[in-house]
Amino acid sequence: FFSGDPHPGNILLLREDDGTPQIGLIDYGQVKILTKETRHLFAKLIIALDEDNKAEIVRLMKEAGMRTKNMDSDVIYLY
């Protein structure tokens, strides 16, 4: 699952009866199930962002479906 609204108010830290930690998620208005391919694309994008690899960030954003009026690489990179 992927949440488009993951702020602290939508994530609860809980405990099972035996004390095991558990995460509780609420507000499913912006939750989607991602395909394996999309998850891999997002993982590659996170790595590219961490490495500040502008060319790869732009390529992956386009592959993910990002569109701008002029498809300017600088705009895509900064977005």
GROMACS .gro file of N, CA and C in nm:
model
  237
    1PHE      N    1   0.083  -0.118   0.000
    1PHE     CA    2   0.000   0.000   0.000
    1PHE      C    3   0.087   0.125   0.000
    2PHE      N    4   0.034   0.230  -0.057
    2PHE     CA    5   0.101   0.358  -0.062
    2PHE      C    6   0.005   0.465  -0.014
    3SER      N    7   0.046   0.546   0.082
    3SER     CA    8  -0.039   0.653   0.134
    3SER      C    9   0.008   0.785   0.078
    4GLY      N   10  -0.083   0.860   0.020
    4GLY     CA   11  -0.052   0.992  -0.031
    4GLY      C   12  -0.065   1.100   0.075
    5ASP      N   13  -0.093   1.061   0.199
    5ASP     CA   14  -0.115   1.158   0.308
    5ASP      C   15  -0.052   1.107   0.438
    6PRO      N   16   0.081   1.079   0.436
    6PRO     CA   17   0.144   1.013   0.552
    6PRO      C   18   0.194   1.108   0.661
    7HIS      N   19   0.112   1.202   0.704
    7HIS     CA   20   0.156   1.290   0.813
    7HIS      C   21   0.137   1.221   0.948
    8PRO      N   22   0.202   1.270   1.053
    8PRO     CA   23   0.200   1.202   1.183
    8PRO      C   24   0.059   1.176   1.239
    9GLY      N   25  -0.038   1.258   1.204
    9GLY     CA   26  -0.174   1.236   1.253
    9GLY      C   27  -0.241   1.114   1.194
   10ASN      N   28  -0.187   1.060   1.084
   10ASN     CA   29  -0.244   0.942   1.019
   10ASN      C   30  -0.165   0.815   1.048
   11ILE      N   31  -0.062   0.824   1.129
   11ILE     CA   32   0.020   0.708   1.163
   11ILE      C   33   0.022   0.695   1.315
   12LEU      N   34  -0.024   0.582   1.365
   12LEU     CA   35  -0.029   0.559   1.509
   12LEU      C   36   0.073   0.453   1.546
   13LEU      N   37   0.141   0.473   1.657
   13LEU     CA   38   0.232   0.372   1.710
   13LEU      C   39   0.157   0.298   1.819
   14LEU      N   40   0.136   0.169   1.797
   14LEU     CA   41   0.055   0.087   1.887
   14LEU      C   42   0.137  -0.029   1.941
   15ARG      N   43   0.077  -0.104   2.032
   15ARG     CA   44   0.139  -0.227   2.083
   15ARG      C   45   0.035  -0.337   2.082
   16GLU      N   46   0.078  -0.456   2.042
   16GLU     CA   47  -0.006  -0.574   2.052
   16GLU      C   48  -0.023  -0.609   2.200
   17ASP      N   49  -0.113  -0.700   2.232
   17ASP     CA   50  -0.134  -0.740   2.372
   17ASP      C   51  -0.006  -0.793   2.436
   18ASP      N   52   0.081  -0.855   2.355
   18ASP     CA   53   0.206  -0.909   2.409
   18ASP      C   54   0.319  -0.805   2.413
   19GLY      N   55   0.289  -0.681   2.376
   19GLY     CA   56   0.389  -0.575   2.380
   19GLY      C   57   0.462  -0.552   2.250
   20THR      N   58   0.437  -0.636   2.149
   20THR     CA   59   0.502  -0.620   2.020
   20THR      C   60   0.457  -0.489   1.955
   21PRO      N   61   0.552  -0.408   1.906
   21PRO     CA   62   0.514  -0.282   1.842
   21PRO      C   63   0.436  -0.307   1.712
   22GLN      N   64   0.344  -0.218   1.684
   22GLN     CA   65   0.264  -0.226   1.561
   22GLN      C   66   0.235  -0.086   1.513
   23ILE      N   67   0.230  -0.070   1.384
   23ILE     CA   68   0.194   0.059   1.325
   23ILE      C   69   0.046   0.054   1.288
   24GLY      N   70  -0.025   0.159   1.326
   24GLY     CA   71  -0.165   0.172   1.288
   24GLY      C   72  -0.180   0.286   1.189
   25LEU      N   73  -0.244   0.260   1.077
   25LEU     CA   74  -0.264   0.361   0.975
   25LEU      C   75  -0.412   0.398   0.969
   26ILE      N   76  -0.441   0.529   0.963
   26ILE     CA   77  -0.579   0.574   0.951
   26ILE      C   78  -0.589   0.671   0.833
   27ASP      N   79  -0.709   0.704   0.793
   27ASP     CA   80  -0.740   0.795   0.683
   27ASP      C   81  -0.692   0.736   0.551
   28TYR      N   82  -0.772   0.647   0.497
   28TYR     CA   83  -0.737   0.577   0.374
   28TYR      C   84  -0.787   0.648   0.248
   29GLY      N   85  -0.819   0.776   0.257
   29GLY     CA   86  -0.870   0.849   0.141
   29GLY      C   87  -0.773   0.860   0.026
   30GLN      N   88  -0.644   0.852   0.056
   30GLN     CA   89  -0.543   0.866  -0.049
   30GLN      C   90  -0.447   0.746  -0.050
   31VAL      N   91  -0.500   0.629  -0.025
   31VAL     CA   92  -0.418   0.507  -0.024
   31VAL      C   93  -0.440   0.430  -0.154
   32LYS      N   94  -0.333   0.385  -0.212
   32LYS     CA   95  -0.338   0.308  -0.336
   32LYS      C   96  -0.253   0.182  -0.321
   33ILE      N   97  -0.284   0.084  -0.401
   33ILE     CA   98  -0.200  -0.035  -0.412
   33ILE      C   99  -0.112  -0.014  -0.534
   34LEU      N  100   0.019  -0.026  -0.515
   34LEU     CA  101   0.113  -0.004  -0.624
   34LEU      C  102   0.159  -0.137  -0.682
   35THR      N  103   0.178  -0.138  -0.814
   35THR     CA  104   0.231  -0.256  -0.879
   35THR      C  105   0.378  -0.273  -0.840
   36LYS      N  106   0.429  -0.391  -0.864
   36LYS     CA  107   0.570  -0.419  -0.836
   36LYS      C  108   0.658  -0.324  -0.918
   37GLU      N  109   0.621  -0.299  -1.043
   37GLU     CA  110   0.698  -0.211  -1.130
   37GLU      C  111   0.701  -0.068  -1.075
   38THR      N  112   0.587  -0.020  -1.026
   38THR     CA  113   0.581   0.115  -0.971
   38THR      C  114   0.662   0.125  -0.843
   39ARG      N  115   0.656   0.021  -0.759
   39ARG     CA  116   0.737   0.021  -0.637
   39ARG      C  117   0.885   0.027  -0.671
   40HIS      N  118   0.928  -0.047  -0.772
   40HIS     CA  119   1.069  -0.044  -0.814
   40HIS      C  120   1.106   0.094  -0.867
   41LEU      N  121   1.017   0.155  -0.946
   41LEU     CA  122   1.042   0.289  -0.998
   41LEU      C  123   1.059   0.388  -0.883
   42PHE      N  124   0.971   0.383  -0.784
   42PHE     CA  125   0.981   0.473  -0.669
   42PHE      C  126   1.110   0.448  -0.591
   43ALA      N  127   1.149   0.323  -0.577
   43ALA     CA  128   1.274   0.291  -0.506
   43ALA      C  129   1.394   0.351  -0.580
   44LYS      N  130   1.394   0.337  -0.714
   44LYS     CA  131   1.502   0.397  -0.793
   44LYS      C  132   1.501   0.549  -0.780
   45LEU      N  133   1.382   0.608  -0.776
   45LEU     CA  134   1.370   0.753  -0.762
   45LEU      C  135   1.425   0.800  -0.628
   46ILE      N  136   1.397   0.727  -0.522
   46ILE     CA  137   1.450   0.762  -0.390
   46ILE      C  138   1.602   0.758  -0.391
   47ILE      N  139   1.659   0.657  -0.455
   47ILE     CA  140   1.806   0.648  -0.464
   47ILE      C  141   1.861   0.765  -0.545
   48ALA      N  142   1.797   0.796  -0.657
   48ALA     CA  143   1.842   0.908  -0.740
   48ALA      C  144   1.834   1.040  -0.664
   49LEU      N  145   1.727   1.057  -0.585
   49LEU     CA  146   1.714   1.178  -0.504
   49LEU      C  147   1.825   1.185  -0.399
   50ASP      N  148   1.853   1.072  -0.335
   50ASP     CA  149   1.959   1.069  -0.233
   50ASP      C  150   2.094   1.103  -0.294
   51GLU      N  151   2.118   1.057  -0.415
   51GLU     CA  152   2.246   1.081  -0.482
   51GLU      C  153   2.247   1.213  -0.559
   52ASP      N  154   2.134   1.285  -0.558
   52ASP     CA  155   2.118   1.411  -0.632
   52ASP      C  156   2.158   1.394  -0.778
   53ASN      N  157   2.112   1.284  -0.837
   53ASN     CA  158   2.141   1.252  -0.977
   53ASN      C  159   2.033   1.313  -1.065
   54LYS      N  160   2.057   1.436  -1.110
   54LYS     CA  161   1.955   1.513  -1.182
   54LYS      C  162   1.902   1.438  -1.304
   55ALA      N  163   1.990   1.385  -1.386
   55ALA     CA  164   1.947   1.317  -1.509
   55ALA      C  165   1.856   1.197  -1.477
   56GLU      N  166   1.891   1.121  -1.375
   56GLU     CA  167   1.812   1.003  -1.338
   56GLU      C  168   1.680   1.045  -1.274
   57ILE      N  169   1.682   1.151  -1.194
   57ILE     CA  170   1.559   1.202  -1.133
   57ILE      C  171   1.461   1.242  -1.243
   58VAL      N  172   1.509   1.318  -1.340
   58VAL     CA  173   1.423   1.364  -1.449
   58VAL      C  174   1.372   1.246  -1.529
   59ARG      N  175   1.458   1.152  -1.562
   59ARG     CA  176   1.417   1.034  -1.640
   59ARG      C  177   1.308   0.956  -1.568
   60LEU      N  178   1.329   0.932  -1.438
   60LEU     CA  179   1.233   0.853  -1.360
   60LEU      C  180   1.101   0.928  -1.340
   61MET      N  181   1.108   1.058  -1.321
   61MET     CA  182   0.984   1.136  -1.307
   61MET      C  183   0.903   1.129  -1.435
   62LYS      N  184   0.969   1.137  -1.550
   62LYS     CA  185   0.899   1.123  -1.678
   62LYS      C  186   0.841   0.984  -1.692
   63GLU      N  187   0.919   0.884  -1.654
   63GLU     CA  188   0.871   0.745  -1.662
   63GLU      C  189   0.750   0.725  -1.571
   64ALA      N  190   0.747   0.797  -1.458
   64ALA     CA  191   0.635   0.786  -1.365
   64ALA      C  192   0.511   0.858  -1.416
   65GLY      N  193   0.526   0.937  -1.522
   65GLY     CA  194   0.411   1.003  -1.580
   65GLY      C  195   0.402   1.152  -1.556
   66MET      N  196   0.506   1.211  -1.498
   66MET     CA  197   0.503   1.355  -1.474
   66MET      C  198   0.502   1.429  -1.607
   67ARG      N  199   0.413   1.528  -1.614
   67ARG     CA  200   0.404   1.611  -1.733
   67ARG      C  201   0.401   1.757  -1.692
   68THR      N  202   0.475   1.841  -1.763
   68THR     CA  203   0.470   1.986  -1.744
   68THR      C  204   0.444   2.048  -1.881
   69LYS      N  205   0.412   2.175  -1.881
   69LYS     CA  206   0.379   2.243  -2.007
   69LYS      C  207   0.492   2.230  -2.109
   70ASN      N  208   0.615   2.256  -2.066
   70ASN     CA  209   0.730   2.255  -2.159
   70ASN      C  210   0.823   2.137  -2.138
   71MET      N  211   0.795   2.054  -2.040
   71MET     CA  212   0.880   1.939  -2.007
   71MET      C  213   1.026   1.982  -1.987
   72ASP      N  214   1.044   2.095  -1.921
   72ASP     CA  215   1.177   2.150  -1.892
   72ASP      C  216   1.242   2.066  -1.782
   73SER      N  217   1.360   2.013  -1.809
   73SER     CA  218   1.429   1.926  -1.713
   73SER      C  219   1.456   1.996  -1.580
   74ASP      N  220   1.486   2.125  -1.582
   74ASP     CA  221   1.512   2.198  -1.458
   74ASP      C  222   1.386   2.206  -1.373
   75VAL      N  223   1.272   2.227  -1.436
   75VAL     CA  224   1.145   2.232  -1.362
   75VAL      C  225   1.113   2.095  -1.303
   76ILE      N  226   1.130   1.991  -1.381
   76ILE     CA  227   1.103   1.855  -1.334
   76ILE      C  228   1.196   1.823  -1.217
   77TYR      N  229   1.322   1.855  -1.229
   77TYR     CA  230   1.420   1.827  -1.123
   77TYR      C  231   1.384   1.900  -0.994
   78LEU      N  232   1.346   2.027  -1.003
   78LEU     CA  233   1.316   2.106  -0.885
   78LEU      C  234   1.180   2.072  -0.823
   79TYR      N  235   1.089   2.018  -0.903
   79TYR     CA  236   0.957   1.985  -0.853
   79TYR      C  237   0.965   1.876  -0.749
   0.00000   0.00000   0.00000
